XYZ file of C-alpha atoms in Angstrom:
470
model
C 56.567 20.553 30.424
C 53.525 20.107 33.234
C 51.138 20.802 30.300
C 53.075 18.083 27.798
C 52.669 15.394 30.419
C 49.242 16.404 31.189
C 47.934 15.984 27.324
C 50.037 13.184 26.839
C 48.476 11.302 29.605
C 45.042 12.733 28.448
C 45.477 11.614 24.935
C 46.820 7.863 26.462
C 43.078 7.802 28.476
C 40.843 8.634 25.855
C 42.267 6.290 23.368
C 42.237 3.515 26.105
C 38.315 4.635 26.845
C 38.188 4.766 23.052
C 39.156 1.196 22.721
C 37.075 -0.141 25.350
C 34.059 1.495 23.926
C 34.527 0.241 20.684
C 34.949 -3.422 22.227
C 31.341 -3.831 23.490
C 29.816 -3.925 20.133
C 31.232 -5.973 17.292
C 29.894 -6.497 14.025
C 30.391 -9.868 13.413
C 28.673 -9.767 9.921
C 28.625 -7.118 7.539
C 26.960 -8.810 4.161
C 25.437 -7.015 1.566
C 22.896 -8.260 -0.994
C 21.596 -7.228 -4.370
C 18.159 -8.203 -5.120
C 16.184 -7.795 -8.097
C 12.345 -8.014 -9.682
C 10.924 -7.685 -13.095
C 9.137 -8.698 -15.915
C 9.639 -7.211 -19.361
C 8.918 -8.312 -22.923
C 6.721 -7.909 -26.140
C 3.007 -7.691 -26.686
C 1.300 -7.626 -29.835
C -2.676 -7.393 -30.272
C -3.450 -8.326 -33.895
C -7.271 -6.514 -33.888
C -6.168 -3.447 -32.335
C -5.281 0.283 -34.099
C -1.630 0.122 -34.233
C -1.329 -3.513 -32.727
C -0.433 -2.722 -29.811
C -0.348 -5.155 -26.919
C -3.051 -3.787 -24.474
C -4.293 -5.252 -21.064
C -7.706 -6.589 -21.833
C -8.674 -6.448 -18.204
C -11.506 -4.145 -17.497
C -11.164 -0.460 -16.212
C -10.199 0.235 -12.854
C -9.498 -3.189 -11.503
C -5.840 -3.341 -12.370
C -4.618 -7.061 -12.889
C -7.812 -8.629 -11.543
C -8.662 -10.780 -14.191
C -5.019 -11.796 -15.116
C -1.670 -9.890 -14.924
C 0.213 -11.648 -18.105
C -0.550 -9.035 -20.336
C 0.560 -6.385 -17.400
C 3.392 -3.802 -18.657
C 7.037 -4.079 -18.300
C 8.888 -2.593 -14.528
C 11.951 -3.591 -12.965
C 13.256 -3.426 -9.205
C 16.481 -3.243 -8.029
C 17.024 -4.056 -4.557
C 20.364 -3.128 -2.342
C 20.518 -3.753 0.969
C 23.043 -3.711 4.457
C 22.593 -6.439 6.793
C 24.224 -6.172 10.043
C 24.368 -8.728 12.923
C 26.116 -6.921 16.074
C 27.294 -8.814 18.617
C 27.308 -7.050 22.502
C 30.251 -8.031 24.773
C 30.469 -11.425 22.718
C 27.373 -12.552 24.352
C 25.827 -14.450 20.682
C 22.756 -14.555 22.656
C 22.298 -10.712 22.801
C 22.163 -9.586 18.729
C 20.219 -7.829 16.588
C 19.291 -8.444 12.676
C 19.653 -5.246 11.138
C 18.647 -4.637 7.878
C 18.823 -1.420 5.781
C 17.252 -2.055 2.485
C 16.065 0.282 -1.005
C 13.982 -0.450 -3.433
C 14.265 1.053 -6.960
C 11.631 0.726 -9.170
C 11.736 1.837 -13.086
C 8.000 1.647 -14.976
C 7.036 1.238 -18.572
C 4.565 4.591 -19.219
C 2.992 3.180 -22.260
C 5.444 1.269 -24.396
C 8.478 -1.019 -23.865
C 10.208 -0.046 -21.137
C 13.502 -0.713 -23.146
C 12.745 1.404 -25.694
C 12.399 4.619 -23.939
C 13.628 6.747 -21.379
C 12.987 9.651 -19.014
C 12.540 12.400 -21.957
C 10.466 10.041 -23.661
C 6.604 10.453 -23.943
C 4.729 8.194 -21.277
C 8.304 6.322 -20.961
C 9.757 5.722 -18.162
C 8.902 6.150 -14.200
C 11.085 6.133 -11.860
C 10.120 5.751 -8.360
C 11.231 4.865 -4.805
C 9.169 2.950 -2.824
C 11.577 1.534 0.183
C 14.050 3.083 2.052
C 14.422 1.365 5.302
C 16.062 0.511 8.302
C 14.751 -2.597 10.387
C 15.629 -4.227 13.801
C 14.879 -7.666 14.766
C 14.906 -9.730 17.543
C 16.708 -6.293 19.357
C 18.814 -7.859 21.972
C 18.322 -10.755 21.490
C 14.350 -10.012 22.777
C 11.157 -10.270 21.352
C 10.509 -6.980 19.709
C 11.264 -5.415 16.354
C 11.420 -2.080 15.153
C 11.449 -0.523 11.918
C 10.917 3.062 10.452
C 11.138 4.416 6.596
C 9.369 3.610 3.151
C 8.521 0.405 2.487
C 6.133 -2.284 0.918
C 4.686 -3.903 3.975
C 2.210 -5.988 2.312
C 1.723 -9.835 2.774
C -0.432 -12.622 1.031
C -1.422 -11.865 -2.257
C -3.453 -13.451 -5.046
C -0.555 -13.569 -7.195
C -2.142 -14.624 -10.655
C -3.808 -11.471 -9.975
C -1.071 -9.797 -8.649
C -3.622 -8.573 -5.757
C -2.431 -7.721 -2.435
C -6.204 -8.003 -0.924
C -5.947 -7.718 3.120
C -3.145 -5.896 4.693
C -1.217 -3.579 2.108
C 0.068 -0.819 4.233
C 2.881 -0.008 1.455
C 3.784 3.861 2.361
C 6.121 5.407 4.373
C 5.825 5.316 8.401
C 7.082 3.786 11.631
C 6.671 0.226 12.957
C 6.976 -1.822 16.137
C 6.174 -5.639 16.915
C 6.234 -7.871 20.091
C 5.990 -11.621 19.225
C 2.320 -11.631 17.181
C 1.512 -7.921 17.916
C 2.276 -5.507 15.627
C 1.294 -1.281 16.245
C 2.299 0.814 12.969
C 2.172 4.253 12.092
C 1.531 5.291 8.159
C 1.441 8.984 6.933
C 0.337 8.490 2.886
C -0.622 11.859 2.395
C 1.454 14.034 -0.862
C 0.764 17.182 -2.873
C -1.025 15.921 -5.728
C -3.124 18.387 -7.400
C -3.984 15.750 -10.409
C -6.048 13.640 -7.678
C -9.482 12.928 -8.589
C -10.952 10.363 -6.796
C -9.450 10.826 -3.489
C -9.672 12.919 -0.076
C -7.631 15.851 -1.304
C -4.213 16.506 0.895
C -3.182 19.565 -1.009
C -4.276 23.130 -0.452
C -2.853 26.756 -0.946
C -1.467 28.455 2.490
C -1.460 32.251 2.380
C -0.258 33.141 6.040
C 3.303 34.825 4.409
C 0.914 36.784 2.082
C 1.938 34.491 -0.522
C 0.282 31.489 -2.132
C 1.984 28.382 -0.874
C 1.307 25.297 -2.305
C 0.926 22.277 1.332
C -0.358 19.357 2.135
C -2.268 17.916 5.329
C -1.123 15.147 6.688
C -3.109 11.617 6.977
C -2.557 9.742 10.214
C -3.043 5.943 9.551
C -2.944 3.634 13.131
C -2.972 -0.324 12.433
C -2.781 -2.974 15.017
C -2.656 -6.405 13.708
C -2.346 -9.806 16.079
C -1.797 -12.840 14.398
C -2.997 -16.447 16.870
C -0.956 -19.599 15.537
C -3.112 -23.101 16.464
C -3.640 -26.240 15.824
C 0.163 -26.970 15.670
C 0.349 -23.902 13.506
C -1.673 -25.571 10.383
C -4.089 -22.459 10.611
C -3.186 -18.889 11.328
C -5.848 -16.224 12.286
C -5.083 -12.403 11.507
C -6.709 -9.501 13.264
C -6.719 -5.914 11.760
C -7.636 -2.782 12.633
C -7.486 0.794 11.575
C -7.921 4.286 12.295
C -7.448 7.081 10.247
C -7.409 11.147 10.915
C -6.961 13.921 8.262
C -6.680 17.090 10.119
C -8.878 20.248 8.523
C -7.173 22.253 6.052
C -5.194 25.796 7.619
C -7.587 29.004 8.913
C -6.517 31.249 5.613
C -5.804 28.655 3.297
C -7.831 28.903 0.113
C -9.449 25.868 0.270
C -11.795 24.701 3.370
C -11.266 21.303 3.867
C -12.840 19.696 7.579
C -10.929 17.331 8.934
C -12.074 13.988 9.033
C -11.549 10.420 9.800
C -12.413 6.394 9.656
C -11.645 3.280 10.744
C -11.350 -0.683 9.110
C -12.174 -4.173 10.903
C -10.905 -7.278 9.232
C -10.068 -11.301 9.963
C -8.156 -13.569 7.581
C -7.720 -17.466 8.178
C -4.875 -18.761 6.800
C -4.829 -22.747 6.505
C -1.740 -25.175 5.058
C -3.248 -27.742 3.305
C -1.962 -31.592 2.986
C -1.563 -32.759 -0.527
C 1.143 -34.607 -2.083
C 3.216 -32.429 -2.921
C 3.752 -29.822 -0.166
C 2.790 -26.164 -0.136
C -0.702 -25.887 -0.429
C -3.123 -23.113 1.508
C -6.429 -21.492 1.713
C -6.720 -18.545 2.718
C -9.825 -16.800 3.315
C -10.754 -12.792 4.184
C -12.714 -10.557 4.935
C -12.537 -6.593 5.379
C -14.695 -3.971 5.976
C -13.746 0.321 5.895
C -15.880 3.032 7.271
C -15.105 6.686 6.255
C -11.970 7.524 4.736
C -10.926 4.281 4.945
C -12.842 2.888 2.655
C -10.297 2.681 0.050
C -9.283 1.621 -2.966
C -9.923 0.838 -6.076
C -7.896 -0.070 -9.742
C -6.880 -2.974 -8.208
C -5.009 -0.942 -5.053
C -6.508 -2.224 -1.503
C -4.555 0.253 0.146
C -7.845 1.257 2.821
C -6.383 5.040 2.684
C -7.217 5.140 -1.189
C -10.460 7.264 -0.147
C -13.284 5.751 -2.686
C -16.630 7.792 -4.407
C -17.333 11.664 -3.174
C -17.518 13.349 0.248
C -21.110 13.846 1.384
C -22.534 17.156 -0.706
C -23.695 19.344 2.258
C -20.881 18.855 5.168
C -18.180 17.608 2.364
C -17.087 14.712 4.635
C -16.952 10.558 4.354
C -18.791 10.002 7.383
C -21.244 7.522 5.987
C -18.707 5.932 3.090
C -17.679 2.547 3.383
C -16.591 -0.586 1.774
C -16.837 -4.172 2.429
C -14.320 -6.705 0.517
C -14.499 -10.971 0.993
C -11.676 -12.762 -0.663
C -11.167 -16.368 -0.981
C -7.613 -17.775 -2.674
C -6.430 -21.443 -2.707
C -3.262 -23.059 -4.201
C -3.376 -27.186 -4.444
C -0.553 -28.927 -5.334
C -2.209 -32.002 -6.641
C 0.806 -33.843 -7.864
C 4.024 -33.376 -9.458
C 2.504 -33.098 -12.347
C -0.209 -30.700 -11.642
C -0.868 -27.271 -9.333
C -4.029 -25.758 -9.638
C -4.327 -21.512 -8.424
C -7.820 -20.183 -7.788
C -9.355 -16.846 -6.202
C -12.277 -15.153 -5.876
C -12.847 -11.651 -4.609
C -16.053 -9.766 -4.067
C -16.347 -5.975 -3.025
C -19.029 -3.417 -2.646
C -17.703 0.525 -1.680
C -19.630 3.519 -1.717
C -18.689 6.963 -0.970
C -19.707 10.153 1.754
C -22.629 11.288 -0.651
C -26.252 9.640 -0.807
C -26.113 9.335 -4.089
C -26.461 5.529 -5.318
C -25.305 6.946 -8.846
C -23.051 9.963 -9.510
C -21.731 12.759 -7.077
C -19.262 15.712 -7.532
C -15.751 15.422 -5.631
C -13.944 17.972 -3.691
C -12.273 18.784 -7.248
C -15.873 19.620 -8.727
C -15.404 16.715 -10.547
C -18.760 14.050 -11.301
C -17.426 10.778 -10.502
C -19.192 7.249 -9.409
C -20.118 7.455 -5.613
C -20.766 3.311 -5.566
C -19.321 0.509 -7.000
C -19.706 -3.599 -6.900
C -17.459 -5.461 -8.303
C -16.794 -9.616 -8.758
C -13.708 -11.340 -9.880
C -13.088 -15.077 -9.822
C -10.016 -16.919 -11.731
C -8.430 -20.433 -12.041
C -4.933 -20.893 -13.282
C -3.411 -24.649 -13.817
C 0.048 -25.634 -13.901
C 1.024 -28.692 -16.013
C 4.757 -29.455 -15.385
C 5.259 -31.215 -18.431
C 8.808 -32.043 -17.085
C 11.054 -29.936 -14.614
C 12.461 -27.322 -17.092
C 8.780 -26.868 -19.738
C 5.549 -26.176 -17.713
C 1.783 -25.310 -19.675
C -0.036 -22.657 -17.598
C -3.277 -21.724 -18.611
C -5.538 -20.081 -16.858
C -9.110 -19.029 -16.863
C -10.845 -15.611 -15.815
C -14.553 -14.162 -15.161
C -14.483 -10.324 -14.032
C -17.928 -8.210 -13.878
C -17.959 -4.539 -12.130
C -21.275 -2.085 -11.502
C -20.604 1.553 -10.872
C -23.374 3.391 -10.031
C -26.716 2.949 -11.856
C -24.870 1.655 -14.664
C -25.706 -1.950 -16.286
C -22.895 -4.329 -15.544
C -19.444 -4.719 -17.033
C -18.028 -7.819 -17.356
C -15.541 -9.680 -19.600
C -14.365 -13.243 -19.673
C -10.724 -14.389 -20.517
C -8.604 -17.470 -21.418
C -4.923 -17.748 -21.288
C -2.180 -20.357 -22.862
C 0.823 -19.708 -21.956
C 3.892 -22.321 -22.975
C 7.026 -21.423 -20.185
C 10.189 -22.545 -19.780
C 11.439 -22.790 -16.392
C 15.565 -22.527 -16.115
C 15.785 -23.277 -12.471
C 14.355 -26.878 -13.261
C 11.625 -26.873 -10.336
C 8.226 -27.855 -10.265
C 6.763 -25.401 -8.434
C 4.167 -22.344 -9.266
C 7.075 -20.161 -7.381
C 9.961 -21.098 -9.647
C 11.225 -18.110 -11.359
C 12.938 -16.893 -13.626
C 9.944 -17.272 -16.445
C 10.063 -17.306 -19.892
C 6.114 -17.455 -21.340
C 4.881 -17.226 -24.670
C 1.446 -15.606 -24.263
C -1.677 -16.044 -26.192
C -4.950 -14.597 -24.882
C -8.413 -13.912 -25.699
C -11.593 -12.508 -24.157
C -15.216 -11.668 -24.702
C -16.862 -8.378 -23.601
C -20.449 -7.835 -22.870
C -22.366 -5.155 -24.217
C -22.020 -2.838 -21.238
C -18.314 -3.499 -21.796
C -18.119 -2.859 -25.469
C -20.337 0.244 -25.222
C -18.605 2.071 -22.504
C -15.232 0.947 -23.823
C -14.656 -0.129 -20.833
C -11.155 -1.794 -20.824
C -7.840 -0.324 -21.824
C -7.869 -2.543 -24.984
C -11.639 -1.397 -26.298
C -10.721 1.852 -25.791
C -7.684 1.883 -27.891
C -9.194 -0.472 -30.461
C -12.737 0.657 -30.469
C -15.784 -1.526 -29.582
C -14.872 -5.066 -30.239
C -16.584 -8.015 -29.125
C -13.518 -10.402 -28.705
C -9.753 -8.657 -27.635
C -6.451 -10.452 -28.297
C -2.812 -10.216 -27.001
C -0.090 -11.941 -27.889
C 3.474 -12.267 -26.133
C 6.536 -13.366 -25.317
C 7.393 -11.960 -21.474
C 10.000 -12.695 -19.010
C 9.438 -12.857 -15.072
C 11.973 -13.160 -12.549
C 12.653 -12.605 -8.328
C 16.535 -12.910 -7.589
C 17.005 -12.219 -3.965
């Protein structure tokens, strides 16, 4: 009987403990959301073999130079948000968001027309997976940790995240302005072939192990608000460490590192019609973080060869200046311009050609020059003209220039009724043209030349969709 009234009363305690316990922490909001991305549709290029709709962009700069004609992908986003609330003090809570990102990718043709057994169909990826805490306590600091796209401003009719793209997955912490992160990008990719390798074979168990080495990325970046916060200066820097490949692994890789120094001035402008900026940056990457390239600005995108006797990026680098402006000259007009100038060169001396860890010849300097002008007629809330006008030119090595030159019409019809250059969803009919030099044509240097052969002029046609629900 002694032992029934001694768990009985035991039993009685913990569930009182139990209760008061639970009572300091209520969650007095427990929303979820469901956002989504995407842009899908139908492209048609009259002059090429099989007429299909082809980016006429040139190699290796990815959208710079337009992104209309850019292939189909959709996102799905779900996401937790959680506002707990300690000893019903409102003052004392913390914005927690948990938040994935699901991404599906058209490998060649429409993405609704294939799947995942298809040929170059469909790619699935997943590039967030999150947790984030804001304002912890009620304080100034945030903390986050996961996969995620941390990226910011972007030229968006270029769809070219140019300064601070730290998309991978890592660990982050910010006080007010301050922000320290941690990114480790590195995977097993034996296909790489323009990049420091991360992959080698481990025999310590006697057997051959297929590993990776891991890439240490540090960033600290301070933003300074003045002038009643109509400008906004960013500082960012970067250091970077790949550790030396394992004692009896097959491959000898040194370890090796670099580091990046940048400063972007953001400015709101006044016009009539609220929402214009100018931003302006500059960036420049020493070693290994030199990167990228293909229209990626990620710095850890290594660029060019390692040097040929010590097979390190010591003396790579890469210097990029971008300058973007939005005007919102009336409620009748917008008008969307960038330009963006970068010059990277790789460990080796060569100014030309060099072979990569993956005995591979590939260009060991580049120089590249991309400028672009879109403007938005709202011909009335719900029908808006964009057209848009692009000059891109890139140098690798000893090679003459590339370059090719683009126009774009594209009719849209706006459903959301608002005349902004933001309003989404979009529904565009496409029409496009552009002219090649002969550097261009003879090095087929585009994905449209070198499905349709050398061609002076390149056409796509379309009829696309855009939209951001969140």
């Amino acid at each position: 009987m002694k032992n029934l009234n001694v768990f009985k009363y035991s039993f009685w305690f913990l569930l009182i403990i139990s209760q008061i316990y639970h009572a300091q922490i209520v969650i007095t909001n427990k929303d979820f959301s469901f956002g989504t991305t995407g842009r899908i549709g139908v492209g048609y290029s009259p002059n090429a073999d099989g007429r299909t709709g082809r980016q006429l962009n040139l190699n290796n700069q990815g959208s710079l130079g337009g992104r209309m004609d850019q292939g189909d992908y959709v996102d799905f986003l779900p996401a937790f948000h959680f506002t707990p609330v300690v000893n019903g003090d409102s003052e004392k809570t913390t914005k927690i968001d948990m938040q994935a990102r699901l991404s599906f990718y058209s490998g060649g043709t429409f993405l609704g027309n294939v799947d995942s057994k298809s040929n170059q169909g469909m790619i699935i990826a997943l590039p967030e997976a999150f947790v984030e805490a804001r304002n912890i306590m009620g304080s100034d600091w945030d903390v986050w940790a996961g996969s995620r796209w941390l990226r910011y401003d972007d030229v968006h009719i270029a769809d070219y995240f140019y300064f601070d793209d730290h998309s991978a997955t890592g660990w982050g912490v910010r006080h007010k302005n301050t922000r320290f992160s941690m990114f480790f990008p590195a995977a097993i990719d034996t296909a790489a072939s323009n990049s420091t390798p991360y992959s080698y074979t481990n025999v310590i168990s006697g057997t051959k192990n297929l590993i990776y080495r891991q890439r240490e990325v540090f960033v600290v970046e301070q933003t300074i608000p003045f002038k009643n916060n109509l400008h906004m200066l960013k500082l960012l820097a970067e250091f970077h460490n790949v550790d030396k490949s394992g004692e009896k692994s097959m491959e000898q890789y040194k370890s090796d590192q670099g580091w990046v120094l940048g400063v972007k001035l953001n400015t709101n402008l006044k016009t009539k019609i609220a929402g214009s900026f100018n931003q302006i940056s500059v960036r420049y990457g020493s070693g290994i973080a030199n990167g990228g390239d293909g229209g990626n600005t990620q710095t850890w995108r290594t660029y060019g060869a390692p040097d040929e006797v010590n097979k390190a990026y010591k003396s790579a680098y890469s210097f990029t200046a971008v300058e973007h402006i939005l005007l919102n000259l009336s409620n009748k007009w917008s008008a969307n311009a960038y330009a963006v100038y970068t010059m990277s060169k790789g460990g080796s001396d060569s100014n030309n050609k060099a072979i990569n860890y993956y005995q591979k010849e590939i260009f060991n300097r580049k120089i590249e020059f991309n400028t672009g002008l879109r403007a938005t007629y709202y011909f009335n809330n719900w029908f808006h003209i964009l057209s848009e006008l692009h000059f891109a030119a890139r140098k690798d090595g000893n090679q003459n220039t590339a370059s090719m030159t683009k126009l774009v019409l594209a009719p849209t019809i706006v459903p959301t009724a608002e005349r902004s250059v933001w309003a989404r969803p979009h529904i565009r009919f496409i029409a496009e043209v552009s002219r090649y030099n002969n550097q261009a044509i003879n090095s087929l240097y585009s994905p449209f030349l070198q499905q349709s052969g050398s061609k002076r002029f390149g056409t796509y046609f379309g009829v696309r969709t855009e939209w951001w629900i969140f």
